[in-house]
Coordinates of C-alpha atoms in Angstrom, one line a residue:
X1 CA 0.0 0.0 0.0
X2 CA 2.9 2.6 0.7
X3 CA 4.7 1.2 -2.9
X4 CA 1.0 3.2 -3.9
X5 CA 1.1 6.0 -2.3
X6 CA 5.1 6.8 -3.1
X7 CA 5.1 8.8 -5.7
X8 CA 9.2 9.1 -7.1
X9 CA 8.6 12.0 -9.5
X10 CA 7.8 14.8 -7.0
X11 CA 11.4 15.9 -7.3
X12 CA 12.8 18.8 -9.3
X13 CA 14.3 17.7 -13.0
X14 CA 16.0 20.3 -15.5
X15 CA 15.2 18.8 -18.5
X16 CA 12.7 16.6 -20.2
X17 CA 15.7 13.4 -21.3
X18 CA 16.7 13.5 -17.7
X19 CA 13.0 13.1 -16.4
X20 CA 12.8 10.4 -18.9
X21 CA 15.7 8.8 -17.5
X22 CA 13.7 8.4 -14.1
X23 CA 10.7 7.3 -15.9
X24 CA 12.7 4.1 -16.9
X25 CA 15.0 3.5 -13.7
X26 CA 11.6 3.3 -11.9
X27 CA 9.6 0.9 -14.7
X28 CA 12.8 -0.8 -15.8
X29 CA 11.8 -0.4 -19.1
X30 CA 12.7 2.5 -22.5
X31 CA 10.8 5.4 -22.2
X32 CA 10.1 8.2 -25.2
X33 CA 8.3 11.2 -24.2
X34 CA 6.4 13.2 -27.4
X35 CA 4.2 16.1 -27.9
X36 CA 1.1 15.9 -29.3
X37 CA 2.0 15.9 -32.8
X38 CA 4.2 13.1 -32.1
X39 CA 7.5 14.7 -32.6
X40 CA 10.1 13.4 -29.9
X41 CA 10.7 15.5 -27.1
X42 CA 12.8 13.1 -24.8
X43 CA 14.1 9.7 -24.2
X44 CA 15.9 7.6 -21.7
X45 CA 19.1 7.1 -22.9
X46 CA 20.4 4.7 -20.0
X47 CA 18.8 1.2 -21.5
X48 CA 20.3 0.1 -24.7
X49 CA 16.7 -2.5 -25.4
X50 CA 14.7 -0.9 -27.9
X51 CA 12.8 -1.4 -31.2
X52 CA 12.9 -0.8 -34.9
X53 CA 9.8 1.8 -34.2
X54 CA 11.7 3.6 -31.4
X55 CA 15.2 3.5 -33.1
X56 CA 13.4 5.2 -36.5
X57 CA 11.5 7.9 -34.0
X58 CA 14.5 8.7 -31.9
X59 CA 16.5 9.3 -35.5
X60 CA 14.2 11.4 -37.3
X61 CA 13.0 13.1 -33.9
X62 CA 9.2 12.3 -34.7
X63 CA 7.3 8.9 -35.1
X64 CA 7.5 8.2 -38.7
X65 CA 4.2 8.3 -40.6
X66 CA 3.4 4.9 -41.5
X67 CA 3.5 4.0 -37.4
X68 CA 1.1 7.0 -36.8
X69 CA -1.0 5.8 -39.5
X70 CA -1.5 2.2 -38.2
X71 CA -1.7 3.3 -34.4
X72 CA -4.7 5.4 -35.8
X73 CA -6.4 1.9 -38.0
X74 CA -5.6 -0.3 -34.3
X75 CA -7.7 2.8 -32.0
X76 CA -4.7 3.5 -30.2
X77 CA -4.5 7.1 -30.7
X78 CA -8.2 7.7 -30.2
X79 CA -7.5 6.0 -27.5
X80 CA -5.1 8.0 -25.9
X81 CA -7.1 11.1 -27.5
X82 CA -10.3 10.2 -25.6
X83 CA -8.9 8.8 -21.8
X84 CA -6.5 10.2 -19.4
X85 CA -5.6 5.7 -18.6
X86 CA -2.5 3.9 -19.9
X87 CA -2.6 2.4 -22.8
X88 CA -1.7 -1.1 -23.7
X89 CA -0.3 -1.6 -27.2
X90 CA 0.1 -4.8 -28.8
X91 CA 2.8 -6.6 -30.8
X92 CA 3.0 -5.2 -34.7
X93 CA 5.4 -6.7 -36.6
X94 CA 5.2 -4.9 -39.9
X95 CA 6.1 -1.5 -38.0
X96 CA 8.9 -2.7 -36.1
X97 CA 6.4 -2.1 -32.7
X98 CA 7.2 -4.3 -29.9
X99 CA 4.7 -4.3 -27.2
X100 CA 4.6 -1.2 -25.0
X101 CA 2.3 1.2 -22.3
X102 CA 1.4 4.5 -23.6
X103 CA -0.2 7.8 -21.6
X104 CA -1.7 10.8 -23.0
X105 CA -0.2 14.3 -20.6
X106 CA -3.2 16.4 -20.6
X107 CA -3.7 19.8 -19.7
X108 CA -7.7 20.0 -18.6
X109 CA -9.4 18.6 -21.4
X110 CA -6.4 19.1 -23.8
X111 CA -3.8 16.5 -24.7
X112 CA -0.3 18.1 -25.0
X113 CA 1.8 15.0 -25.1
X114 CA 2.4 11.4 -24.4
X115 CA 5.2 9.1 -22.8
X116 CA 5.7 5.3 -24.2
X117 CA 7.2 2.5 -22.5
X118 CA 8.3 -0.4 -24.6
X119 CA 7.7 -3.6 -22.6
X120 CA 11.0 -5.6 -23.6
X121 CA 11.7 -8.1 -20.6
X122 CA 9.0 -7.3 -18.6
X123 CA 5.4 -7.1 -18.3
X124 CA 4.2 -3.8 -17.0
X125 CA 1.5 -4.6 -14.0
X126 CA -1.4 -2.5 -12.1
X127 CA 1.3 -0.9 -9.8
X128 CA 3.6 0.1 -13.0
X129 CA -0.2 1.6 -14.6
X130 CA -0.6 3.6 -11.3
X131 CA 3.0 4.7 -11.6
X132 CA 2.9 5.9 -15.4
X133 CA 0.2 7.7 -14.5
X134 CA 1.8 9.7 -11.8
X135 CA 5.0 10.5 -14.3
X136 CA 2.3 11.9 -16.9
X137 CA 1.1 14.1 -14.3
X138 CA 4.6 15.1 -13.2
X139 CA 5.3 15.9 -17.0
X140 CA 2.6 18.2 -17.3
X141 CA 4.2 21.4 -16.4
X142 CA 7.5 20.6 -18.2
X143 CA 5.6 20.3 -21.7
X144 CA 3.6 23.2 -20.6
X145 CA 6.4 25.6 -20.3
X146 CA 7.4 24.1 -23.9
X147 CA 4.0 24.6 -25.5
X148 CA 3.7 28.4 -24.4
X149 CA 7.0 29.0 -26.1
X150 CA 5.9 27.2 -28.9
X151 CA 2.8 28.9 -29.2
X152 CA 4.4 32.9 -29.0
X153 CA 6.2 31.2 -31.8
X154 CA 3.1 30.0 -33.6
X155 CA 1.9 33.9 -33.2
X156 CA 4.8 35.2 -34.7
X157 CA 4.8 33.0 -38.2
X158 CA 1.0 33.5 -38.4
X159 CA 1.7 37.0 -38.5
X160 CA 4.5 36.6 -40.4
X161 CA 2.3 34.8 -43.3
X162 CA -0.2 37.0 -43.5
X163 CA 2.3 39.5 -44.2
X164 CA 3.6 37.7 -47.2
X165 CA -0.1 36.9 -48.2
X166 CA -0.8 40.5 -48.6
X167 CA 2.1 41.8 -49.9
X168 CA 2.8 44.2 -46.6
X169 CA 6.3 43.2 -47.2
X170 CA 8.3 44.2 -50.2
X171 CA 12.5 43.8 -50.0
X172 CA 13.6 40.5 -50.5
X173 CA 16.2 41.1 -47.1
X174 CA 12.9 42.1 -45.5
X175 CA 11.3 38.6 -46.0
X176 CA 14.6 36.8 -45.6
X177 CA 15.0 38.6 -42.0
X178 CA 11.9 37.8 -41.2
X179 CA 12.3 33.8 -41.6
X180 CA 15.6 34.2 -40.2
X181 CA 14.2 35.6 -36.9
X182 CA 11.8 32.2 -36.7
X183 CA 14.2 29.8 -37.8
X184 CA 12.8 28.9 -40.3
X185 CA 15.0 28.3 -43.6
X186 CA 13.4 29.1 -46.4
X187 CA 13.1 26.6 -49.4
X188 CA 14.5 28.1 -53.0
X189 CA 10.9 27.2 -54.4
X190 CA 7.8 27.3 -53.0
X191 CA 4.0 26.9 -53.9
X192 CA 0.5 28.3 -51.4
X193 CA -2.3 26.1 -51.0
X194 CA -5.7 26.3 -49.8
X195 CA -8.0 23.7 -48.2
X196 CA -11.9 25.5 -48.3
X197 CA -14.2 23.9 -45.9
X198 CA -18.1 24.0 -46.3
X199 CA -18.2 26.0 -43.2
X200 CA -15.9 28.4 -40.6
X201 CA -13.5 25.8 -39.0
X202 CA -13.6 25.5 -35.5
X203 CA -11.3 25.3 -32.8
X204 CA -11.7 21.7 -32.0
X205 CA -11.4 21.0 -36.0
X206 CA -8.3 23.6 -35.9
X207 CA -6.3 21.0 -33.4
X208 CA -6.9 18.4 -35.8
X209 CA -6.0 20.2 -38.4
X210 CA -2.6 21.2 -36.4
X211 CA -2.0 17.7 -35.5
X212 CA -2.5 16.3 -39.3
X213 CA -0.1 19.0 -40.8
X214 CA 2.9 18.6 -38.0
X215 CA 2.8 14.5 -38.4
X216 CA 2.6 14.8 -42.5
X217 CA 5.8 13.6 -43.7
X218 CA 5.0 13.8 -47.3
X219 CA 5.7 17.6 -47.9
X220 CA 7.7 20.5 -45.8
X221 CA 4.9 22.9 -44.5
X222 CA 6.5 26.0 -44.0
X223 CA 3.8 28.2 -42.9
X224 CA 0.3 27.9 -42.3
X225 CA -3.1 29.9 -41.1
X226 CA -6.2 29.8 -40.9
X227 CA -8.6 32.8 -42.0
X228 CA -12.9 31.4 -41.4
X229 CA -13.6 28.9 -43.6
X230 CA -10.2 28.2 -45.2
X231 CA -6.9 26.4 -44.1
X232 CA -3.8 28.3 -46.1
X233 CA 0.0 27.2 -46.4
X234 CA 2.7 27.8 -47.7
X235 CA 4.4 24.6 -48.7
X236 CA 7.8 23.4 -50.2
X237 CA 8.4 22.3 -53.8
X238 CA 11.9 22.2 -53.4
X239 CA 12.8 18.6 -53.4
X240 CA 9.6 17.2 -55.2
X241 CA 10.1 15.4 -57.9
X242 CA 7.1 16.2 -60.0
X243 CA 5.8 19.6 -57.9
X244 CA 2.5 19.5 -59.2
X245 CA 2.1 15.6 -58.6
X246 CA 3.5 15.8 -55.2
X247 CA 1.3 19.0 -54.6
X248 CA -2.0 17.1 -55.7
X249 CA -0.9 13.8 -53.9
X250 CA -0.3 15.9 -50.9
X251 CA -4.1 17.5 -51.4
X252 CA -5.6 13.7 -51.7
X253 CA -4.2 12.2 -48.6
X254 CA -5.3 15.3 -46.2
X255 CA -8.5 15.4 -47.7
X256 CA -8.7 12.1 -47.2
X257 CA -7.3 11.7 -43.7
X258 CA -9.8 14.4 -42.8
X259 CA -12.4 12.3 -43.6
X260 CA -11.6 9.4 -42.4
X261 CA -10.0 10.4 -38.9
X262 CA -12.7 13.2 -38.5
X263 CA -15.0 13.0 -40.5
X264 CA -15.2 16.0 -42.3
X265 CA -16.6 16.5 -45.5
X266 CA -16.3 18.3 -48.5
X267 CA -13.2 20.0 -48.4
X268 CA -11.9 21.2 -51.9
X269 CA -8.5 21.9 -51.7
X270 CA -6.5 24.1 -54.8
X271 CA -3.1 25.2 -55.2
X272 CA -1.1 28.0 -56.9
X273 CA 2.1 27.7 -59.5
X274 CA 5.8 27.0 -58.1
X275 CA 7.5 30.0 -57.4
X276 CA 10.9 31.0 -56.4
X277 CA 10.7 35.0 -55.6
X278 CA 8.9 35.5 -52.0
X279 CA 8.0 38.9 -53.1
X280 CA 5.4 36.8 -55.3
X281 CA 3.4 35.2 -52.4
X282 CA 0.7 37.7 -52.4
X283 CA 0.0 36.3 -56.4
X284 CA 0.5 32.9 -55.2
X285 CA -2.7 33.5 -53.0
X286 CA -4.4 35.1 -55.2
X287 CA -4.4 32.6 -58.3
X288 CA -5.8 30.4 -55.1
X289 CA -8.5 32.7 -54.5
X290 CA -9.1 32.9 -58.5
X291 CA -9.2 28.7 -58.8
X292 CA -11.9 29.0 -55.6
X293 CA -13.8 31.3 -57.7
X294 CA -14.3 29.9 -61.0
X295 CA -14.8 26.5 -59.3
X296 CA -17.6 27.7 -57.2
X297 CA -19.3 29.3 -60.7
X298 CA -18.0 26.3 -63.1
X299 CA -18.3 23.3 -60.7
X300 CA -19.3 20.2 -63.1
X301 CA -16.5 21.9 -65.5
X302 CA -14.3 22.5 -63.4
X303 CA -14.2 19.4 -60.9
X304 CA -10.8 18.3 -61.9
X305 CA -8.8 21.0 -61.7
X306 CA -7.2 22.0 -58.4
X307 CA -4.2 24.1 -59.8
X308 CA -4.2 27.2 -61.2
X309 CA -1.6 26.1 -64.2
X310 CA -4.8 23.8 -65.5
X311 CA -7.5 26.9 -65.5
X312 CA -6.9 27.1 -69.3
X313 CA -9.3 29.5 -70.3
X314 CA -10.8 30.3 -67.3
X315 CA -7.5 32.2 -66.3
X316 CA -8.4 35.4 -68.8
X317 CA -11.8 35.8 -67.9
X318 CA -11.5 38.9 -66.2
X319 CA -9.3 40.2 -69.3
X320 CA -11.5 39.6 -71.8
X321 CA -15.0 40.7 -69.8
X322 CA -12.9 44.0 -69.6
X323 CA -12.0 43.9 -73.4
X324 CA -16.2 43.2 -74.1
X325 CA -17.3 46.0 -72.1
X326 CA -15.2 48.1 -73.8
X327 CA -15.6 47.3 -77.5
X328 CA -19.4 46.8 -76.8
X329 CA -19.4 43.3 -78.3
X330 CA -22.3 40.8 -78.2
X331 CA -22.7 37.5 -79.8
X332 CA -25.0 37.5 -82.7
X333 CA -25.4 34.0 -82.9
X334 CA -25.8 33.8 -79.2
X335 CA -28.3 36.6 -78.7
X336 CA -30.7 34.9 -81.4
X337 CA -30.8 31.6 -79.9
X338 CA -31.1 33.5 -76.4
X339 CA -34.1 35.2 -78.0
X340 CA -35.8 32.3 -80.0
X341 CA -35.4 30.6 -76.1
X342 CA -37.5 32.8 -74.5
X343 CA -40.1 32.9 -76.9
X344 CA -40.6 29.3 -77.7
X345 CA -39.7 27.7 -74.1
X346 CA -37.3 25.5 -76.2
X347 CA -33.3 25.0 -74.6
X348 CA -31.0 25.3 -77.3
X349 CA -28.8 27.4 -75.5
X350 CA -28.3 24.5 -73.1
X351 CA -28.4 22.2 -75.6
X352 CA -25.5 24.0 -77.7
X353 CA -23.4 24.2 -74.2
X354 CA -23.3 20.5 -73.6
X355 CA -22.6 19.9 -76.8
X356 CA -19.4 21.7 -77.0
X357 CA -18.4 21.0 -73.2
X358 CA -18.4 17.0 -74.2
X359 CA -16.2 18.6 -77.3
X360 CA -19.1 18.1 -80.0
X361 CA -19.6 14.3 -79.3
X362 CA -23.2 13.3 -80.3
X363 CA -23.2 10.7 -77.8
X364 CA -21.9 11.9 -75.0
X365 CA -23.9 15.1 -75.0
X366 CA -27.1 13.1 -75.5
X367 CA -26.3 11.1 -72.5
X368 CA -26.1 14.4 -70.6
X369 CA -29.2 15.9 -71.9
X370 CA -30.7 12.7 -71.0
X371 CA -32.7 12.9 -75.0
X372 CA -31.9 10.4 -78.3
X373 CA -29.0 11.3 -80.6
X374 CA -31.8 11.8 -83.2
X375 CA -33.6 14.1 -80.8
X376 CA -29.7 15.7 -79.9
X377 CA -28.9 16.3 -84.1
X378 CA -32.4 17.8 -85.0
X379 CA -31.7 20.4 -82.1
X380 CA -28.0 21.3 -83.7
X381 CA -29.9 21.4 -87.3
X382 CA -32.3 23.9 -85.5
X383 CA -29.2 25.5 -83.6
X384 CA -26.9 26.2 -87.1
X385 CA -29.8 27.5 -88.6
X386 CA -31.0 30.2 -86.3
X387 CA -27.8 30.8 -84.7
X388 CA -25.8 31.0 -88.0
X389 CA -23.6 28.3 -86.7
X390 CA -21.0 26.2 -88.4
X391 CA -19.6 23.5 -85.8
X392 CA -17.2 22.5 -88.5
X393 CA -15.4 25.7 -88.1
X394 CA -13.3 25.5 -84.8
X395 CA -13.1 29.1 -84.5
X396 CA -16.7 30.0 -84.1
X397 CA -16.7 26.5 -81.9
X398 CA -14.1 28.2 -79.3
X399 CA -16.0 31.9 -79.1
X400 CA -19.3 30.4 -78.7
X401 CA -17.8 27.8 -75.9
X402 CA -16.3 31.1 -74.5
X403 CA -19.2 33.3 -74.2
X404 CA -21.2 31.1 -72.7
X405 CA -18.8 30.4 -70.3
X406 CA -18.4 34.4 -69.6
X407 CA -22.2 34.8 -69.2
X408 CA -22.1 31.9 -66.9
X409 CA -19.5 34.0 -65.5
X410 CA -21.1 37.1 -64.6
X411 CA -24.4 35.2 -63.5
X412 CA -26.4 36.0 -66.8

């Protein structure tokens, strides 16, 4: 019963590896201590036992991905997410896990870190439980102190970001100074994404969205905020193979991990060009912003597209609206059909629209329209003759396509 009450880690430690030290003199077993993004904060360095799993965490000071990944598929992290009890952890060979205890540290109703102890030669018992639980609590301040730094920090680069979004900062020493001061170095290329959400992310959704990013090992996040409804970083292309592949890979698996981990929906993620200058981060975000728009407007058309560089057409809309209202122009062949429409009740317009989105294929477009090809080619006979169209001419093809697209556009 005294064994019980004792508790050996009400004593004053300097750092984090020598409290971890402790931690395994009094279980006799390794101990790793992480925060809650699972990046390594301590370890006990006085017991050479260990396992594949620890030896690849304690090298690349985080737990790599594919362990993260599984412990979620098993329900040990929403384990640890959802209690404030050890842990046990079963045998998985195809990780290089050996059995082991883990123990969320929580701060109220917050977890801020965990400590793992690998079960080598022993088995850890009721007593040892009791015990771990006393060293999380003990821990509590220590990764405290760490997360208020780390947080000022946070503050700093958000701040920091949203400078560069909107162009507040203009000399290249400026910007360089600035990542300097954060330690942060800056990657010779660079690309900005943007995650939309259906609706204002919340807090709760915010520390999952933290956690997500910091354990991602498939890209270098460099920066990231979060402004109502959207989730915005800046991202490395430096040492991507294919940029844009690795960008969109990168775009799938959050989305996906989202879902599947939190279930939230309906995320539709876009991304700018690669970039080298800093000074061109503000048009990085906005070529984000211009993707968001035309796929809110153009969302069947438009489905596939996630990067600015594959807008096509949709990139010079503003341009040429601009260049319209100035010369006054208006499609003749557009404004009859728009006319014989109205006073018939008929859809040619429509009609003519899906034709040329499925690229003048009969059967594709009648599939759309939901009609009979025959039904589909007596509506184009009706089309060439009121419109004064020629769908063998690809010219008169592209600026009919276009000026639909434009009224779509502007909502007419």
């Amino acid at each position: 019963m005294n064994n019980r009450l004792h508790d050996p880690f009400k004593t004053a430690f300097d750092s984090l590896d020598e409290f971890a030290d402790l931690i395994s003199q009094v279980l006799m077993c390794p101990i790793t201590i992480e925060d809650s993004n699972h990046r390594l904060l301590a370890y006990s360095t006085h017991d050479e036992r260990t396992d594949p799993a620890r030896i690849s965490t304690i090298i690349g000071r985080r737990v790599p991905e594919k362990v993260i990944n599984q412990l979620w598929k098993e329900g040990t992290i929403p384990a640890l997410l959802s209690t404030q009890e050890p842990i046990r952890v079963k045998n998985m060979n195809d990780i290089g896990l050996n059995h082991r205890v883990a123990i969320s540290i929580w701060k109220q109703d917050e977890v801020i870190g965990f400590i793992w102890a690998i079960e080598i030669d022993k088995t850890l018992t009721e007593e040892d439980f009791i015990l771990l639980k006393k060293a999380a609590d003990a821990a509590k301040n220590k990764l405290l102190q760490l997360q208020t730094r780390k947080n000022k920090k946070e503050e700093r680069s958000q701040e920091f970001f949203w400078k560069l979004l909107t162009g507040h900062l203009k000399a290249k020493d400026e910007i360089f100074d600035h990542f300097h001061s954060l330690q942060i170095t800056p990657p010779t290329s660079f690309a900005v994404l943007v995650f939309q959400f259906q609706v204002n992310i919340t807090n709760k959704e915010e520390q999952s969205i933290s956690y997500l990013l910091k354990t991602n090992q498939r890209i270098k996040i460099i920066l990231y905020t979060i402004d109502c409804n959207q989730l915005i970083l800046l991202v490395s292309a430096t040492n991507l193979e294919s940029p844009f592949h690795g960008l969109e890979q990168f775009t799938k698996y959050f989305v996906l991990q989202m879902r599947e981990r939190y279930g939230i929906m309906a995320i539709n993620p876009v991304y700018s060009s690669i970039y080298t200058d800093y000074q061109k981060t503000r048009k990085a975000y906005e070529e984000t912003l211009t993707v968001l728009s035309i796929k809110e407007k153009f969302p069947q058309e438009t489905k596939d597209i996630f990067n600015y560089q594959k807008l096509g057409i949709y990139q010079f809309f503003d341009l040429i609206l601009e260049k319209r209202r100035i010369e006054e122009y208006e499609n003749l062949s557009l404004k009859r059909l728009f006319e014989y429409d109205q006073k018939h009740n008929s859809n040619l317009i429509e009609t003519l629209e899906v034709f040329l989105n499925k690229d003048t294929n009969i059967n594709d477009a009648a599939k759309e329209l939901n009609v009979h090809a025959n039904t589909l080619n007596y509506r184009l006979k009706r089309i060439t003759e009121i419109g004064e169209v020629n769908f063998k001419d690809p010219n008169q093809k592209m600026i009919l396509y276009l000026d639909l697209k434009l009224k779509k556009y502007q909502g007419i």
